[in-house]
Structures are given as structure tokens and as C-alpha cells.
Amino acid sequence: MSDLSDVIPQPRRTTSGAGGFFELGPATEVVAGDGTERTARWLRAEVGAATGLQLAPGTGPGDAVTLSLDGALGPEGYRLDVEPTGVRLAGGDPAGLFWGAQTLRQLLGPDAFRRAPLPGRRWRLPAIRIEDGPRFGWRGLMLDVARHFMPKEGVLRYLDLMAAHKLNVLHFHLTDDQGWRIEIKRHPRLTEVGSWRSRTKFGHRASPLWEDKPHGGHYTQDDIREIVAYAAERHITVVPEIDVPGHSQAAIAAYPELGNTDVVDTGALSVWDTWGVSPNVLAPTDHTLRFYEGVFEEVLELFPSEFIHIGGDECPKEQWRRSATAQARIEELALADEDELQSWFIQHFDTWLAERGRRLIGWDEILEGGLAKGAAVSSWRGYAGGIAAARAGHDVVMCPEQQVYLDHRQHAGEDEPVPIGFVRTLEDVYRFEPVPAELTSHEAEHVIGTQANVWTEVMENQQRVDYQTFPRLAAFAEVSWSTLPAPGERDFDAFERRMAAHYRRLDALGVAYRPPGGPLPWQRRPGVLGRPIDGPPPNK
């Protein structure tokens, strides 16, 4: 049985019961009302495995966990009542019910996160009432599988970790200069050629070290269907990202005609083996548009999400400046410059997606040269892009790099593996505020949520991803779910006390997090060059 105050993210309202507890045992049933079947199935599969209890379907009312829906609780809200006679869990909708089940598992104690029961364990829930609901509708994790490929099983594992933290959007970064990770049947070379690179830079791009073996992999369309279905069972939306017009060297290596063939020998390009921003970008031609329309047609069949992410970031314009084809397109469209040419490219897919009932979202560079109509913005270069977009009436997901880029180092110590960027401690992430004070209340309504981004240039395997992501993702989850005081007034000491129990949950889940005392010997990367930035990050 867990302490009442150990729940992460922190619930909106917690009331201790009159005392006592409810004990789950061999006779405990799960009574599933209409619309609650998905959560009932999850309880039997996950909590049933950890406890060794059958949690059989039943009719109640005694010795039962009773599930129901109550629309008055609001979207994703829930109410959990534990009494010695039984448990009642109600959700404002199926998602809220599921988040309530996550809280129930936490209250059973860290061993409830195991895959099989420990001998002699008793499963008690403290008498309690919890009323809860999220601050934001978009509580995201961006996972970069393009730089270092994460096999399907690893993605499914991260969906479980997200669910345990009440995160509900997986932003799936599927394409980049260093790899193309999704099967497109009409363009097979995207994965035949574009999903593999011959070697990989080890460490920051200034590092002299290389891993001299091929790296790659991709997800088949059936893999994607499985990932999307697995996420949906956990009330997580998967938002795919297909990056255009920059970060596209892997695609150009597979199909050279997509590049600026009049200024560079695109046929000689390979999938990029180092980090940074490649100068090789897509040509602004009708052929390129038709090619990517074909890509997106298959993407839409696989992903039912409202939003489709098209990247739009870090697109160097030098090749366009030198390209007669690009300059002719600028003249033909009466555009002012190459920034407006990029906006034309983005606006084309904004319209194309809108005609198919979807919404475009892109990194804040899509603001350059004019904001695409109807587009939403992932604000990564600080808050400024998000502020501008919200003031213009566009929806925003706040993910400023200096606050919630989890590839940034967690400590200034020399033992930190491949130190990148600013120091962002667990406390720093806990004090992150997604809604800038400069916004009016009306403008702030356009901040639909926030996400933490995990870029994997220097994360070569699952253990490295775990180390950079956790425990900071737990702090981020509380920021995105709970209604907290202003950053300076947040009780980090109390959060740290709750983390004592949460570390044991992460242990049970097999997460290779950064320990509070610093990296373990096997988590270090001595001699591998990073790119640390000293001083506090700009808060703008």
C-alpha cells in the first residue's frame, strides 16, 4: 500500500477516508459498466499480472472494483473512491477512467508495476477519495527514432511509460537526414536506402569518434498499425512527423530527384552519418509536392490523429538561393524571398491536409515568411514563436528547448554522459511553466498543451534514452497534468519526497533512470565529446 501523498502527477483533490483499507484478493471482481471495457481489460492484464489475481468480471457490489462513466467529471477527469467495502472508479470519459486506473495502481505500491507477483505480497488500497483532471489536453513526449532507431518493442514500452505518467500524445519523429523510419509502399527506396547509414558519429558532431558499422531500421506499416492500436488502448494519440522541406537528406539519398539537382550532385548523396543541419533540402518542384502527397496519403491511412506534423524546422536556404529552379518558382509565385518560398511549401500541405479533415502542425520556423493558415505551432526556439502564434490566433504546443529538451544535460558534473546544452535538473523541469505570462487569458487559451522532446543524436540505445528521459519526465508529467502554483512557489521538496516512491516504481518497470546521486559507472561515457552550454538558459 502506497502513501496517500505519493501519487505522481499530483491529483487535484485528495481526501483521506475514515480509516482502514480495501484489500484485493482472489475473490475481487472488476465490475465494468458501459464504455469501461478497455480499462477493465487493462486492469486484468497489468494489475492482474503484477498481483497474480484474476480480477474476474463480476456484478458486485461487494469485494469489487466498480468502473463507470460520469460525464459531469469532464474530459479526462476521474473520481476514485476507496472504502473498506469496495472501490468505485468513475471517469468523465473512457480516457479519464483509464487515468484513474493509473492512480489506483500507484496506490497499490511500487510492486504493482512488476510483471509477476512477489511471494506473500498483500495488495491494499488506502481508504481515500481522489478527484482529478488534467490542466492541458496535449501532454506530449516527442520521441526521435530517426537519429537512432528504436525497435518496435521499445516504442511500445515507452507508450506504457507514458501511460503510467498520464501523458497522452506521442509525437513520433519518423524522418530526418539520418534515417527514414516508416514504410511507404509506393516509394520503397525510402526504407530500402533511406533507413540505413553506413556509420554513425559517436558523441557531438565535433567528436572525432565514429561507430563504424551500419545503423538503421524501419517500421513496416503493420508495425505502425500495432503501435497506433497499442497507443489507442492507452488513450494516447500518435502524431507522426514527416519532416519537410529540410531535414530530408535520407529521402534525397533514396530519390535524388527530390533534391536541388541543378546545384548539387544529389545522386552522390548518402544517408547522413553525422549530426547538425544538413544543407541538402527538398527542391520546391511539382514533382516533390506530388511525391510527398503520396507519402502523406499512406501516412493518413495509418494515423487517425487530428494533427499531422510536417517539421518545417532548420531548412537552410543556400541551395534555393543558388538554384535556378527555386528562383524561377519564387518569381512565378511573386514571392519576396526564400522564406516565403518555404511558407508556400508549408501552406501547400496545410491546405492539402485540411481538405482531408486533418490539421497541420510544425516547428516554429513555419512562422518565417508568414504563418500558414490554420496551422498549429510546436514552439521549440524558446517561447517567442509560441507567443506570436497564440497572439495570431493559432494553437500552440509549448516545448522550448532550453526548458524541456531532455537531451540537455542533467548536471554540470564531469561524469554526465555526452553533456549537451544547458543544465536542466529535475527541479528545473518541475519549475517549467508552459503558459508565458505575456499572454492574455484569451491568448493563453491557444496554448493547447506542452511536450518534452527527446532528440537521440547522442542516445545510441534504450538505456541512454531512459537516462536522459527519466526521472525528468515524471516532473514534466506533473507540470502538464496538475494545476501548480507559479514556478517559484512550487514545493519541489514535497515533489522530491514523492519521487522516493516513484523511483521504486521506475525500478519495477526496468527504467535505467539517472539516480539522484549521479550516473552509475556504466551510465557514463568518458572521453566522448559533448556540447555543454554554461550558465542559466534564456527564459524567453
GROMACS .gro file of N, CA and C in nm, residues 121-175:
model
  165
  121ARG      N    1   0.297  -1.121  -0.103
  121ARG     CA    2   0.260  -0.979  -0.110
  121ARG      C    3   0.110  -0.961  -0.090
  122ARG      N    4   0.071  -0.861  -0.009
  122ARG     CA    5  -0.070  -0.827   0.009
  122ARG      C    6  -0.098  -0.696  -0.064
  123TRP      N    7  -0.218  -0.684  -0.118
  123TRP     CA    8  -0.250  -0.572  -0.207
  123TRP      C    9  -0.362  -0.489  -0.146
  124ARG      N   10  -0.320  -0.383  -0.078
  124ARG     CA   11  -0.415  -0.298  -0.007
  124ARG      C   12  -0.419  -0.158  -0.067
  125LEU      N   13  -0.540  -0.105  -0.075
  125LEU     CA   14  -0.562   0.033  -0.116
  125LEU      C   15  -0.608   0.113   0.005
  126PRO      N   16  -0.546   0.228   0.033
  126PRO     CA   17  -0.590   0.307   0.148
  126PRO      C   18  -0.727   0.369   0.122
  127ALA      N   19  -0.806   0.380   0.227
  127ALA     CA   20  -0.936   0.448   0.215
  127ALA      C   21  -0.913   0.594   0.177
  128ILE      N   22  -0.974   0.634   0.067
  128ILE     CA   23  -0.940   0.766   0.012
  128ILE      C   24  -1.044   0.806  -0.092
  129ARG      N   25  -1.056   0.934  -0.116
  129ARG     CA   26  -1.129   0.986  -0.232
  129ARG      C   27  -1.034   1.078  -0.308
  130ILE      N   28  -1.021   1.055  -0.437
  130ILE     CA   29  -0.940   1.141  -0.523
  130ILE      C   30  -1.028   1.192  -0.635
  131GLU      N   31  -1.029   1.323  -0.654
  131GLU     CA   32  -1.099   1.387  -0.766
  131GLU      C   33  -0.993   1.459  -0.848
  132ASP      N   34  -0.989   1.430  -0.977
  132ASP     CA   35  -0.872   1.472  -1.054
  132ASP      C   36  -0.910   1.497  -1.199
  133GLY      N   37  -0.826   1.574  -1.264
  133GLY     CA   38  -0.840   1.601  -1.407
  133GLY      C   39  -0.721   1.682  -1.453
  134PRO      N   40  -0.694   1.684  -1.584
  134PRO     CA   41  -0.571   1.747  -1.635
  134PRO      C   42  -0.583   1.896  -1.659
  135ARG      N   43  -0.468   1.964  -1.650
  135ARG     CA   44  -0.461   2.105  -1.687
  135ARG      C   45  -0.464   2.122  -1.838
  136PHE      N   46  -0.388   2.039  -1.910
  136PHE     CA   47  -0.376   2.053  -2.055
  136PHE      C   48  -0.430   1.929  -2.126
  137GLY      N   49  -0.485   1.952  -2.245
  137GLY     CA   50  -0.533   1.841  -2.328
  137GLY      C   51  -0.424   1.774  -2.407
  138TRP      N   52  -0.312   1.844  -2.432
  138TRP     CA   53  -0.197   1.787  -2.505
  138TRP      C   54  -0.083   1.776  -2.406
  139ARG      N   55  -0.052   1.652  -2.366
  139ARG     CA   56   0.056   1.626  -2.270
  139ARG      C   57   0.149   1.527  -2.340
  140GLY      N   58   0.252   1.580  -2.403
  140GLY     CA   59   0.323   1.501  -2.502
  140GLY      C   60   0.466   1.464  -2.468
  141LEU      N   61   0.511   1.361  -2.539
  141LEU     CA   62   0.651   1.322  -2.543
  141LEU      C   63   0.689   1.307  -2.690
  142MET      N   64   0.791   1.381  -2.734
  142MET     CA   65   0.842   1.363  -2.869
  142MET      C   66   0.958   1.265  -2.864
  143LEU      N   67   0.947   1.158  -2.941
  143LEU     CA   68   1.049   1.055  -2.946
  143LEU      C   69   1.111   1.054  -3.085
  144ASP      N   70   1.240   1.082  -3.089
  144ASP     CA   71   1.316   1.086  -3.215
  144ASP      C   72   1.372   0.946  -3.241
  145VAL      N   73   1.311   0.877  -3.338
  145VAL     CA   74   1.361   0.744  -3.376
  145VAL      C   75   1.436   0.749  -3.508
  146ALA      N   76   1.456   0.870  -3.561
  146ALA     CA   77   1.528   0.886  -3.688
  146ALA      C   78   1.679   0.885  -3.667
  147ARG      N   79   1.727   0.956  -3.566
  147ARG     CA   80   1.872   0.963  -3.542
  147ARG      C   81   1.926   0.829  -3.495
  148HIS      N   82   1.860   0.772  -3.393
  148HIS     CA   83   1.890   0.634  -3.354
  148HIS      C   84   1.758   0.559  -3.352
  149PHE      N   85   1.752   0.453  -3.429
  149PHE     CA   86   1.629   0.377  -3.444
  149PHE      C   87   1.597   0.305  -3.314
  150MET      N   88   1.469   0.312  -3.274
  150MET     CA   89   1.421   0.236  -3.158
  150MET      C   90   1.329   0.125  -3.210
  151PRO      N   91   1.364   0.000  -3.190
  151PRO     CA   92   1.278  -0.108  -3.237
  151PRO      C   93   1.136  -0.098  -3.181
  152LYS      N   94   1.045  -0.163  -3.250
  152LYS     CA   95   0.903  -0.153  -3.215
  152LYS      C   96   0.877  -0.183  -3.067
  153GLU      N   97   0.940  -0.287  -3.013
  153GLU     CA   98   0.917  -0.322  -2.873
  153GLU      C   99   0.955  -0.208  -2.780
  154GLY      N  100   1.059  -0.133  -2.816
  154GLY     CA  101   1.097  -0.018  -2.735
  154GLY      C  102   0.993   0.092  -2.740
  155VAL      N  103   0.931   0.112  -2.856
  155VAL     CA  104   0.826   0.214  -2.868
  155VAL      C  105   0.705   0.173  -2.785
  156LEU      N  106   0.666   0.047  -2.791
  156LEU     CA  107   0.554   0.000  -2.711
  156LEU      C  108   0.583   0.019  -2.562
  157ARG      N  109   0.706  -0.008  -2.523
  157ARG     CA  110   0.746   0.013  -2.383
  157ARG      C  111   0.731   0.160  -2.344
  158TYR      N  112   0.772   0.250  -2.433
  158TYR     CA  113   0.759   0.392  -2.400
  158TYR      C  114   0.613   0.436  -2.393
  159LEU      N  115   0.525   0.374  -2.470
  159LEU     CA  116   0.383   0.404  -2.457
  159LEU      C  117   0.332   0.363  -2.319
  160ASP      N  118   0.378   0.250  -2.268
  160ASP     CA  119   0.341   0.210  -2.132
  160ASP      C  120   0.395   0.309  -2.028
  161LEU      N  121   0.518   0.355  -2.048
  161LEU     CA  122   0.576   0.452  -1.955
  161LEU      C  123   0.500   0.585  -1.961
  162MET      N  124   0.460   0.626  -2.080
  162MET     CA  125   0.379   0.746  -2.093
  162MET      C  126   0.246   0.731  -2.020
  163ALA      N  127   0.181   0.617  -2.040
  163ALA     CA  128   0.051   0.594  -1.976
  163ALA      C  129   0.065   0.599  -1.824
  164ALA      N  130   0.174   0.544  -1.772
  164ALA     CA  131   0.194   0.545  -1.627
  164ALA      C  132   0.208   0.686  -1.572
  165HIS      N  133   0.240   0.782  -1.661
  165HIS     CA  134   0.256   0.922  -1.619
  165HIS      C  135   0.144   1.011  -1.672
  166LYS      N  136   0.037   0.951  -1.724
  166LYS     CA  137  -0.081   1.023  -1.772
  166LYS      C  138  -0.048   1.117  -1.889
  167LEU      N  139   0.053   1.082  -1.968
  167LEU     CA  140   0.084   1.156  -2.090
  167LEU      C  141   0.003   1.096  -2.205
  168ASN      N  142  -0.045   1.181  -2.297
  168ASN     CA  143  -0.144   1.131  -2.393
  168ASN      C  144  -0.113   1.160  -2.540
  169VAL      N  145   0.004   1.215  -2.571
  169VAL     CA  146   0.042   1.236  -2.711
  169VAL      C  147   0.186   1.188  -2.731
  170LEU      N  148   0.203   1.093  -2.823
  170LEU     CA  149   0.336   1.055  -2.868
  170LEU      C  150   0.362   1.125  -3.001
  171HIS      N  151   0.451   1.223  -2.999
  171HIS     CA  152   0.496   1.290  -3.122
  171HIS      C  153   0.609   1.203  -3.176
  172PHE      N  154   0.584   1.139  -3.290
  172PHE     CA  155   0.670   1.032  -3.341
  172PHE      C  156   0.753   1.087  -3.456
  173HIS      N  157   0.880   1.121  -3.426
  173HIS     CA  158   0.970   1.185  -3.524
  173HIS      C  159   1.031   1.075  -3.612
  174LEU      N  160   0.970   1.053  -3.729
  174LEU     CA  161   0.996   0.935  -3.810
  174LEU      C  162   1.097   0.956  -3.922
  175THR      N  163   1.126   1.079  -3.960
  175THR     CA  164   1.217   1.102  -4.073
  175THR      C  165   1.313   1.216  -4.042
   0.00000   0.00000   0.00000
